Amino acid sequence: MTALGPAGDGMRGRPLADPASAMHLNESSLIPGDRETLAAWKIAFFGAIALTLALPLFRPHPFLEILAFVPEGLTATFTVTLASIGLALVLGLLAGLGRIARTTVINRIATVYVEVVRGIPLLVQLFYIYYALGPLLHLNGLLSAIAALSICYGAYLAEIFRAGLQSIPKGQMEAALALGLSRTQALWRVILPQTIRVILPPIGNEFIALLKDSSLVSILAVSDLLRRGREYASTSFDYLEAYTVVALIYLIMTLFFSRLVGLLEERLRTHGRQHH
Amino acid sequence: MADSIIRIRQARKRFGAVEALRGVDLEVARGEVVLVVGPSGSGKSTLLRAVNRLETLSSGEIWVEDTCVTSARADIRRIREEVGMVFQSFNLFPHLTVTENLALAPTLVKGEPTAAVLQRAEALLARVGLSDKAHAYPDQLSGGQQQRVAIARALAMQPKIMLFDEPTSALDPEMIKEVLDVMLDLAREGMTMLVVSHEMGFARAAADRVVFMDEGLVVEAGPPAALFEHPQEERTRRFLDHIL
């Protein structure tokens, strides 16, 4: 889950003291939850940044060296993350459409894909593509990682697309068909634009999860953030220091993106043109 | 009727164990306004939705002009271009402005030039009294305004027939009149209309014929005054007692 969970989390379990405050909560009940999670987010985010800056100030050795060495892995981390989310979105859209397709064969293929992939741990899928299929596919570590992450997240995104597509009222498709649009035209011009509004926040959350899971590729000799930390630690034996920096960098990135997702969610909530 | 634009013959529709239509015959003449009334579950909405094949019949035939809608080989999209439909829940496209709602199908389906479509959209919005809402989004409109936009959207395709599926049932009472006024205007202009509704005022003012359906069958039909004042069938009488 992201730092900014679904709005309202923060107010759970809080007693509603007087009717006035209960009324206030009722009228704009999302705000207190947001305020609390935002406070927590600020502590975590700015705390992590402060710590990252303070550590090399107080102990230049080894933290300055670690900070000079480890961030080079960001290139690999972002290459893997961005390429994988891009491919996963394409796969997820296709499989999500397949899941609601009326053609049995397509529906079956999409459903089996989602069920199989979601039933196998990501690490096992990584090993499978790199080691088991490696001799066959001749993929290097980076490409294997992107393939495994795309296939895996494609299945998760397929479920998000499916749920999003199914959340659009049936009357929308009917109105489009009644006007003479084909099913394909209705899908692209009427259903999907509405679906995307609904699923942007969950997709953002999947992106953050993928960013974190991209650290698994360090096992395949890809020099990502985690791998760089490991490399530094194994020569200097500063395990605590190296992994602290690695953890802080991941934390800063995920907190940053989760705030973006939160803002997006807020924007869609206040300016969203949702059907009632 | 020689000049029937809609011909329904022995329409049957089964939903699992329920038979929604049990052999309905109905003809609608060109320019005629027909109101279908009946208790809920009588099959009237199913019948209406079968005309543009949003519902496929289990058996029976429906003809629109000289095309058989129920034939598997029918070019259903061509028929839908000629048959406009207005829904109980409006079903405007919430991600598009009012004008975009009107312009989508004519440009996409008929490939008409945008300028001509926009001009027609403007005229239609003026006609339903919503010129000032051209750039609003549906969720910025009241229910009555949304339904008027929905009527204008259907008219933008320049259909020969308009189907109305309980167009005022989802509206607050004070908004019903503005929608009925638009429909009345349309009826006076000679549009062929098949309307599922219990708006008796509209029936008296605009309908050429009222059809009473119950349990998947047409029980009786006739001019509104005759049917309302002198129903022949006991079932019709009981139903009218409830709603009049």
Coordinates of C-alpha atoms in Angstrom, one line a residue:
Chain A
M1 CA 0.0 0.0 0.0
T2 CA 1.1 3.5 -0.5
A3 CA 1.8 6.1 2.2
L4 CA -1.4 7.9 1.1
G5 CA -3.9 5.1 1.4
P6 CA -7.6 5.4 0.4
A7 CA -8.8 8.6 1.9
G8 CA -10.6 8.1 5.2
D9 CA -8.1 5.5 6.6
G10 CA -6.9 8.0 9.1
M11 CA -10.3 8.6 10.8
R12 CA -11.1 5.0 11.4
G13 CA -11.6 4.2 15.1
R14 CA -11.8 7.9 16.0
P15 CA -14.9 8.5 18.2
L16 CA -17.3 11.1 17.0
A17 CA -17.6 13.2 20.1
D18 CA -20.3 15.7 19.5
P19 CA -23.0 16.1 16.9
A20 CA -21.3 19.2 15.5
S21 CA -18.1 17.4 14.7
A22 CA -20.1 14.4 13.4
M23 CA -21.9 16.7 11.1
H24 CA -18.7 18.2 10.0
L25 CA -17.2 14.8 9.3
N26 CA -20.3 13.8 7.4
E27 CA -20.3 16.9 5.2
S28 CA -16.7 16.6 4.2
S29 CA -15.7 13.3 5.7
L30 CA -12.6 12.8 3.6
I31 CA -10.7 15.8 4.9
P32 CA -9.7 14.7 8.4
G33 CA -8.4 11.3 7.0
D34 CA -6.4 13.2 4.4
R35 CA -5.0 15.6 6.9
E36 CA -3.7 12.8 9.1
T37 CA -2.1 10.8 6.4
L38 CA -0.6 13.9 4.9
A39 CA 1.0 14.7 8.3
A40 CA 2.4 11.1 8.5
W41 CA 3.6 11.4 4.9
K42 CA 5.4 14.6 5.6
I43 CA 7.2 13.1 8.6
A44 CA 8.3 10.1 6.6
F45 CA 9.3 12.0 3.4
F46 CA 11.1 14.9 4.9
G47 CA 12.6 12.8 7.6
A48 CA 14.1 10.5 5.0
I49 CA 15.5 13.4 3.0
A50 CA 16.9 15.0 6.2
L51 CA 18.5 11.7 7.2
T52 CA 20.0 11.2 3.8
L53 CA 21.6 14.7 4.0
A54 CA 22.6 14.5 7.6
L55 CA 24.4 11.1 7.5
P56 CA 27.2 12.2 5.2
L57 CA 27.6 15.4 7.2
F58 CA 28.2 13.6 10.5
R59 CA 30.0 10.6 9.0
P60 CA 31.5 11.5 5.7
H61 CA 33.2 8.1 5.6
P62 CA 31.6 5.9 4.4
F63 CA 28.4 7.8 3.6
L64 CA 29.9 10.1 1.0
E65 CA 31.4 7.2 -0.8
I66 CA 28.1 5.3 -0.7
L67 CA 26.2 8.2 -2.0
A68 CA 28.7 8.6 -4.8
F69 CA 28.5 4.9 -5.7
V70 CA 25.0 3.7 -5.2
P71 CA 22.8 6.2 -7.1
E72 CA 24.4 5.0 -10.4
G73 CA 22.0 2.1 -10.0
L74 CA 19.1 4.5 -10.5
T75 CA 19.5 4.3 -14.2
A76 CA 18.9 0.5 -14.3
T77 CA 16.1 0.8 -11.7
F78 CA 14.2 3.4 -13.8
T79 CA 14.9 1.7 -17.1
V80 CA 13.5 -1.6 -15.7
T81 CA 10.5 0.2 -14.0
L82 CA 9.5 2.4 -17.0
A83 CA 9.9 -0.2 -19.7
S84 CA 8.0 -2.7 -17.6
I85 CA 5.1 -0.5 -16.7
G86 CA 4.8 0.5 -20.3
L87 CA 4.7 -3.0 -21.6
A88 CA 2.5 -4.1 -18.6
L89 CA 0.0 -1.4 -19.5
V90 CA -0.3 -2.7 -23.0
L91 CA -0.6 -6.4 -21.8
G92 CA -3.0 -5.4 -19.1
L93 CA -5.3 -3.5 -21.4
L94 CA -5.3 -6.4 -23.9
A95 CA -5.9 -9.0 -21.2
G96 CA -8.4 -6.7 -19.4
L97 CA -10.4 -6.4 -22.6
G98 CA -10.0 -10.1 -23.2
R99 CA -11.5 -10.8 -19.7
I100 CA -14.7 -9.0 -20.7
A101 CA -14.7 -10.2 -24.3
R102 CA -17.8 -12.1 -25.5
T103 CA -15.7 -14.5 -27.6
T104 CA -15.1 -17.5 -25.5
V105 CA -11.6 -18.3 -26.8
I106 CA -10.2 -14.8 -26.2
N107 CA -11.9 -14.7 -22.8
R108 CA -10.4 -18.1 -21.8
I109 CA -6.9 -17.1 -22.9
A110 CA -7.0 -13.8 -21.0
T111 CA -8.4 -15.5 -17.9
V112 CA -5.9 -18.3 -17.9
Y113 CA -3.0 -15.8 -18.3
V114 CA -4.2 -13.8 -15.4
E115 CA -4.8 -16.8 -13.1
V116 CA -1.5 -18.5 -14.0
V117 CA 0.7 -15.4 -13.7
R118 CA -0.9 -14.3 -10.4
G119 CA -0.4 -17.7 -9.0
I120 CA 3.4 -17.8 -9.4
P121 CA 5.7 -15.6 -7.2
L122 CA 7.4 -12.9 -9.2
L123 CA 10.9 -14.1 -8.1
V124 CA 10.1 -17.6 -9.5
Q125 CA 9.0 -16.0 -12.8
L126 CA 12.2 -14.0 -12.9
F127 CA 14.3 -17.2 -12.4
Y128 CA 12.1 -19.0 -14.9
I129 CA 12.7 -16.5 -17.7
Y130 CA 16.3 -15.9 -17.0
Y131 CA 17.6 -19.3 -16.0
A132 CA 15.1 -21.9 -17.2
L133 CA 14.2 -20.2 -20.5
G134 CA 17.6 -18.4 -20.8
P135 CA 19.3 -20.9 -23.1
L136 CA 16.3 -20.8 -25.3
L137 CA 15.5 -17.1 -25.4
H138 CA 19.1 -15.7 -25.1
L139 CA 17.9 -12.8 -23.0
N140 CA 20.3 -10.9 -20.9
G141 CA 19.5 -10.0 -17.3
L142 CA 18.0 -6.6 -18.1
L143 CA 15.7 -7.9 -20.8
S144 CA 14.7 -11.0 -18.7
A145 CA 13.8 -8.6 -15.8
I146 CA 11.7 -6.4 -18.0
A147 CA 10.0 -9.4 -19.6
A148 CA 9.2 -11.0 -16.2
L149 CA 8.0 -7.8 -14.6
S150 CA 5.9 -6.9 -17.6
I151 CA 4.2 -10.3 -17.8
C152 CA 3.6 -10.3 -14.0
Y153 CA 2.3 -6.7 -13.7
G154 CA 0.3 -7.1 -16.9
A155 CA -1.8 -9.7 -15.1
Y156 CA -2.4 -7.4 -12.1
L157 CA -3.2 -4.5 -14.4
A158 CA -5.6 -6.7 -16.4
E159 CA -7.7 -7.1 -13.3
I160 CA -7.6 -3.3 -12.7
F161 CA -8.7 -2.7 -16.3
R162 CA -11.4 -5.3 -16.1
A163 CA -12.8 -3.9 -12.9
G164 CA -12.6 -0.4 -14.3
L165 CA -14.3 -1.4 -17.5
Q166 CA -17.0 -3.1 -15.6
S167 CA -17.5 -0.1 -13.3
I168 CA -18.9 1.9 -16.2
P169 CA -22.7 1.8 -16.2
K170 CA -24.2 -0.6 -18.8
G171 CA -26.3 2.3 -20.1
Q172 CA -23.2 3.9 -21.6
M173 CA -22.6 1.1 -24.0
E174 CA -26.3 0.9 -24.8
A175 CA -26.5 4.6 -25.5
A176 CA -23.5 4.3 -27.8
L177 CA -24.8 1.3 -29.6
A178 CA -28.3 2.9 -30.0
L179 CA -26.6 5.8 -31.7
G180 CA -25.2 3.5 -34.3
L181 CA -21.6 3.1 -33.0
S182 CA -20.0 -0.2 -33.4
R183 CA -18.9 -2.0 -30.2
T184 CA -15.2 -1.1 -31.0
Q185 CA -16.1 2.5 -31.5
A186 CA -18.1 2.6 -28.3
L187 CA -15.2 1.0 -26.4
W188 CA -12.6 3.5 -27.6
R189 CA -14.7 6.6 -27.6
V190 CA -17.1 6.1 -24.8
I191 CA -16.1 3.4 -22.4
L192 CA -12.2 3.5 -22.2
P193 CA -12.0 7.3 -21.7
Q194 CA -14.2 6.9 -18.7
T195 CA -12.4 3.8 -17.5
I196 CA -9.0 5.6 -17.5
R197 CA -10.3 8.3 -15.1
V198 CA -11.4 5.5 -12.7
I199 CA -8.2 3.5 -12.9
L200 CA -5.5 6.1 -12.9
P201 CA -5.0 6.0 -9.1
P202 CA -4.8 2.2 -8.9
I203 CA -2.4 2.2 -11.8
G204 CA -0.2 4.7 -10.0
N205 CA -0.1 2.4 -7.1
E206 CA 0.9 -0.5 -9.3
F207 CA 3.7 1.7 -10.7
I208 CA 5.0 2.2 -7.2
A209 CA 4.8 -1.5 -6.4
L210 CA 6.7 -2.2 -9.6
L211 CA 9.3 0.4 -8.7
K212 CA 9.9 -1.5 -5.4
D213 CA 9.7 -5.0 -7.0
S214 CA 12.3 -3.9 -9.6
S215 CA 14.9 -4.4 -6.8
L216 CA 14.4 -8.2 -7.4
V217 CA 16.4 -7.8 -10.7
S218 CA 19.5 -7.3 -8.7
I219 CA 19.6 -11.1 -8.5
L220 CA 20.0 -11.3 -12.3
A221 CA 23.3 -9.3 -12.3
V222 CA 21.5 -6.1 -13.3
S223 CA 23.2 -3.2 -11.6
D224 CA 20.2 -1.5 -10.1
L225 CA 20.0 0.5 -6.9
L226 CA 20.0 -2.6 -4.6
R227 CA 22.8 -4.3 -6.6
R228 CA 25.0 -1.2 -6.3
G229 CA 24.5 -1.2 -2.6
R230 CA 25.3 -4.9 -2.3
E231 CA 28.4 -4.4 -4.4
Y232 CA 29.6 -1.6 -2.2
A233 CA 28.9 -3.5 1.0
S234 CA 30.6 -6.6 -0.2
T235 CA 33.9 -4.8 -0.7
S236 CA 33.8 -2.4 2.3
F237 CA 31.8 -4.6 4.7
D238 CA 29.7 -1.5 5.6
Y239 CA 26.5 -3.4 5.4
L240 CA 24.5 -1.3 7.7
E241 CA 25.5 2.0 6.1
A242 CA 25.1 0.8 2.5
Y243 CA 21.7 -0.8 3.0
T244 CA 20.5 2.2 5.0
V245 CA 21.2 4.5 2.0
V246 CA 19.6 2.0 -0.4
A247 CA 16.5 1.9 1.8
L248 CA 16.3 5.7 2.1
I249 CA 16.5 6.2 -1.6
Y250 CA 13.7 3.7 -2.3
L251 CA 11.7 5.3 0.5
I252 CA 12.1 8.9 -0.9
M253 CA 11.1 7.7 -4.4
T254 CA 8.1 5.7 -3.4
L255 CA 6.9 8.4 -1.0
F256 CA 7.3 11.0 -3.7
F257 CA 5.3 9.0 -6.2
S258 CA 2.6 8.0 -3.7
R259 CA 2.0 11.7 -3.0
L260 CA 1.7 12.3 -6.7
V261 CA -0.9 9.5 -6.9
G262 CA -2.7 11.0 -3.9
L263 CA -2.8 14.4 -5.5
L264 CA -4.1 12.8 -8.7
E265 CA -6.8 11.0 -6.8
E266 CA -7.8 14.3 -5.1
R267 CA -8.0 16.1 -8.4
L268 CA -10.2 13.4 -10.0
R269 CA -12.4 13.4 -6.9
T270 CA -13.0 17.2 -6.9
H271 CA -12.9 17.8 -10.7
G272 CA -13.8 14.4 -11.9
R273 CA -16.8 14.2 -14.1
Q274 CA -18.2 10.9 -12.8
H275 CA -21.5 9.5 -13.9
H276 CA -23.8 9.1 -11.0
Chain B
M1 CA -51.7 -0.6 -42.2
A2 CA -50.0 0.0 -45.5
D3 CA -47.8 2.8 -44.4
S4 CA -46.5 1.1 -41.2
I5 CA -42.9 2.1 -40.4
I6 CA -42.6 -0.4 -37.6
R7 CA -44.1 -3.8 -37.8
I8 CA -43.8 -6.3 -34.9
R9 CA -45.1 -9.8 -35.5
Q10 CA -45.5 -12.4 -32.8
A11 CA -42.6 -11.1 -30.7
R12 CA -41.5 -13.5 -28.0
K13 CA -38.7 -13.0 -25.5
R14 CA -37.7 -15.4 -22.8
F15 CA -35.3 -14.5 -20.0
G16 CA -34.5 -17.8 -18.4
A17 CA -37.7 -19.0 -16.9
V18 CA -39.5 -15.7 -17.4
E19 CA -41.3 -15.0 -20.6
A20 CA -41.2 -11.2 -21.0
L21 CA -43.0 -11.1 -24.3
R22 CA -45.5 -13.8 -25.2
G23 CA -46.4 -13.0 -28.8
V24 CA -46.8 -9.3 -29.4
D25 CA -48.2 -7.9 -32.6
L26 CA -47.9 -4.1 -33.1
E27 CA -47.7 -1.8 -36.0
V28 CA -46.8 1.9 -35.9
A29 CA -47.7 4.1 -38.8
R30 CA -45.4 6.8 -40.2
G31 CA -45.8 9.9 -38.1
E32 CA -47.8 8.1 -35.4
V33 CA -47.2 8.7 -31.7
V34 CA -47.9 5.5 -29.8
L35 CA -47.8 5.3 -26.0
V36 CA -47.2 1.9 -24.4
V37 CA -48.5 1.6 -20.8
G38 CA -48.7 -1.3 -18.4
P39 CA -47.6 -2.5 -15.0
S40 CA -43.9 -3.1 -14.4
G41 CA -42.8 -6.5 -15.7
S42 CA -45.4 -6.3 -18.5
G43 CA -42.7 -6.4 -21.2
K44 CA -43.1 -2.9 -22.5
S45 CA -39.5 -1.9 -22.2
T46 CA -38.3 -5.2 -23.6
L47 CA -40.6 -4.6 -26.6
L48 CA -39.2 -1.1 -27.1
R49 CA -35.6 -2.3 -26.8
A50 CA -36.2 -5.0 -29.3
V51 CA -37.0 -2.5 -32.0
N52 CA -33.4 -1.3 -32.2
R53 CA -32.2 -4.8 -31.1
L54 CA -30.7 -3.8 -27.7
E55 CA -32.7 -6.9 -26.9
T56 CA -32.8 -9.9 -29.3
L57 CA -36.1 -11.7 -29.6
S58 CA -36.4 -15.4 -28.9
S59 CA -38.8 -15.6 -31.8
G60 CA -40.9 -13.4 -34.0
E61 CA -40.1 -10.6 -36.4
I62 CA -39.6 -6.9 -36.2
W63 CA -39.5 -4.8 -39.4
V64 CA -38.4 -1.1 -39.6
E65 CA -39.4 0.2 -43.0
D66 CA -38.3 -2.6 -45.3
T67 CA -35.5 -4.0 -43.2
C68 CA -36.0 -7.0 -40.9
V69 CA -34.3 -6.0 -37.6
T70 CA -34.5 -9.5 -36.2
S71 CA -32.7 -11.1 -39.1
A72 CA -29.2 -12.1 -38.2
R73 CA -28.1 -10.6 -41.6
A74 CA -29.6 -7.2 -40.9
D75 CA -27.2 -4.3 -40.9
I76 CA -28.2 -3.3 -37.4
R77 CA -26.0 -0.2 -37.3
R78 CA -27.8 1.2 -40.4
I79 CA -31.1 0.6 -38.6
R80 CA -29.9 2.3 -35.4
E81 CA -28.9 5.4 -37.4
E82 CA -32.6 5.7 -38.3
V83 CA -34.0 4.9 -34.9
G84 CA -33.1 7.3 -32.0
M85 CA -33.5 6.2 -28.4
V86 CA -34.0 8.1 -25.2
F87 CA -33.3 6.2 -21.9
Q88 CA -34.8 6.5 -18.4
S89 CA -31.4 7.2 -17.0
F90 CA -30.3 9.7 -19.8
N91 CA -27.0 7.9 -20.4
L92 CA -25.2 11.0 -21.5
F93 CA -21.4 10.5 -22.0
P94 CA -20.0 12.1 -18.8
H95 CA -16.5 12.7 -20.2
L96 CA -17.9 14.8 -23.1
T97 CA -19.4 18.2 -23.2
V98 CA -23.0 18.7 -24.3
T99 CA -22.0 19.6 -27.8
E100 CA -19.5 16.7 -28.0
N101 CA -22.3 14.4 -26.8
L102 CA -24.4 15.6 -29.8
A103 CA -21.6 15.5 -32.3
L104 CA -20.0 12.2 -31.5
A105 CA -22.3 9.8 -33.5
P106 CA -22.9 12.0 -36.6
T107 CA -19.2 12.5 -37.1
L108 CA -18.1 9.0 -36.1
V109 CA -20.9 6.9 -37.6
K110 CA -22.1 8.9 -40.5
G111 CA -18.8 10.6 -41.2
E112 CA -20.4 14.0 -41.6
P113 CA -18.2 17.1 -41.7
T114 CA -17.7 18.6 -38.3
A115 CA -18.8 22.1 -39.2
A116 CA -22.2 20.9 -40.4
V117 CA -22.7 18.7 -37.3
L118 CA -21.8 21.6 -35.0
Q119 CA -24.3 23.8 -36.7
R120 CA -27.0 21.2 -36.3
A121 CA -26.0 20.7 -32.7
E122 CA -26.4 24.4 -32.0
A123 CA -29.8 24.4 -33.6
L124 CA -30.9 21.4 -31.7
L125 CA -29.7 22.8 -28.4
A126 CA -31.7 26.0 -29.1
R127 CA -34.7 23.9 -29.8
V128 CA -34.5 22.1 -26.4
G129 CA -33.8 25.4 -24.8
L130 CA -30.2 24.7 -23.7
S131 CA -28.0 26.9 -25.9
D132 CA -26.2 28.2 -22.9
K133 CA -25.2 24.7 -21.8
A134 CA -23.3 23.8 -25.0
H135 CA -20.0 23.6 -23.3
A136 CA -21.2 22.2 -19.9
Y137 CA -20.5 18.7 -18.8
P138 CA -23.5 16.4 -18.1
D139 CA -22.9 16.4 -14.3
Q140 CA -23.3 20.2 -14.3
L141 CA -26.9 19.8 -15.5
S142 CA -30.2 19.0 -13.8
G143 CA -31.9 15.8 -14.6
G144 CA -34.4 17.5 -16.8
Q145 CA -31.7 19.3 -18.7
Q146 CA -29.8 16.1 -19.1
Q147 CA -32.8 14.4 -20.6
R148 CA -33.3 17.2 -23.0
V149 CA -29.7 16.9 -24.1
A150 CA -30.3 13.2 -24.5
I151 CA -33.2 13.9 -26.8
A152 CA -31.1 16.4 -28.8
R153 CA -28.3 13.8 -29.0
A154 CA -30.7 11.3 -30.5
L155 CA -32.1 13.9 -32.9
A156 CA -28.6 14.9 -34.1
M157 CA -28.6 11.6 -36.0
Q158 CA -31.7 12.8 -37.9
P159 CA -33.6 9.6 -37.2
K160 CA -37.0 8.7 -38.7
I161 CA -38.2 7.1 -35.5
M162 CA -37.7 8.0 -31.8
L163 CA -38.0 5.4 -29.0
F164 CA -38.6 6.7 -25.5
D165 CA -38.0 4.3 -22.6
E166 CA -39.7 5.9 -19.6
P167 CA -38.1 9.2 -20.3
T168 CA -39.5 11.0 -17.2
S169 CA -39.4 8.2 -14.6
A170 CA -36.1 9.3 -13.2
L171 CA -36.9 12.9 -13.0
D172 CA -38.0 15.1 -10.1
P173 CA -41.7 16.2 -10.6
E174 CA -40.8 19.8 -11.4
M175 CA -38.6 18.7 -14.3
I176 CA -41.0 16.4 -16.0
K177 CA -42.8 19.2 -17.9
E178 CA -39.7 20.6 -19.6
V179 CA -39.0 17.2 -21.0
L180 CA -42.6 16.5 -22.0
D181 CA -42.7 19.9 -23.8
V182 CA -39.8 18.9 -26.0
M183 CA -41.5 15.6 -26.7
L184 CA -44.8 17.3 -27.5
D185 CA -43.0 19.6 -29.9
L186 CA -41.4 16.7 -31.6
A187 CA -44.8 14.9 -31.9
R188 CA -46.4 18.0 -33.4
E189 CA -43.7 18.1 -36.0
G190 CA -44.6 14.6 -37.2
M191 CA -41.9 12.5 -35.7
T192 CA -42.8 8.8 -35.4
M193 CA -42.6 8.1 -31.7
L194 CA -42.9 4.9 -29.7
V195 CA -43.1 5.9 -26.0
V196 CA -43.1 3.7 -22.9
S197 CA -44.4 6.1 -20.2
H198 CA -47.3 6.6 -17.8
E199 CA -47.6 10.3 -18.5
M200 CA -51.3 10.5 -19.1
G201 CA -51.2 14.2 -19.8
F202 CA -48.7 13.6 -22.6
A203 CA -50.9 10.7 -23.9
R204 CA -54.0 12.9 -24.1
A205 CA -52.1 15.8 -25.7
A206 CA -49.9 13.9 -28.2
A207 CA -50.6 10.2 -28.5
D208 CA -52.6 8.9 -31.5
R209 CA -52.9 5.5 -29.8
V210 CA -52.3 4.0 -26.4
V211 CA -51.3 0.4 -26.1
F212 CA -51.9 -1.4 -22.8
M213 CA -49.6 -4.3 -22.1
D214 CA -49.8 -6.9 -19.4
E215 CA -47.8 -10.1 -18.8
G216 CA -46.1 -9.9 -22.1
L217 CA -49.1 -9.4 -24.2
V218 CA -51.0 -6.5 -25.7
V219 CA -54.3 -6.4 -23.9
E220 CA -56.0 -3.6 -25.7
A221 CA -55.2 -0.5 -27.8
G222 CA -57.0 2.5 -28.9
P223 CA -57.1 6.3 -29.0
P224 CA -56.2 7.8 -25.5
A225 CA -59.7 9.2 -24.8
A226 CA -61.4 5.9 -25.7
L227 CA -59.0 3.7 -23.8
F228 CA -58.9 5.9 -20.7
E229 CA -62.7 6.6 -20.5
H230 CA -64.0 3.2 -21.7
P231 CA -61.5 0.4 -21.3
Q232 CA -62.9 -2.9 -22.6
E233 CA -60.9 -5.2 -20.5
E234 CA -61.0 -5.8 -16.8
R235 CA -57.2 -5.8 -16.5
T236 CA -57.0 -2.4 -18.3
R237 CA -59.6 -1.0 -16.0
R238 CA -57.7 -2.2 -12.9
F239 CA -54.4 -0.8 -14.1
L240 CA -56.0 2.6 -15.0
D241 CA -57.6 2.8 -11.5
H242 CA -54.1 2.7 -10.1
I243 CA -52.5 5.4 -12.1
L244 CA -55.2 7.8 -13.0

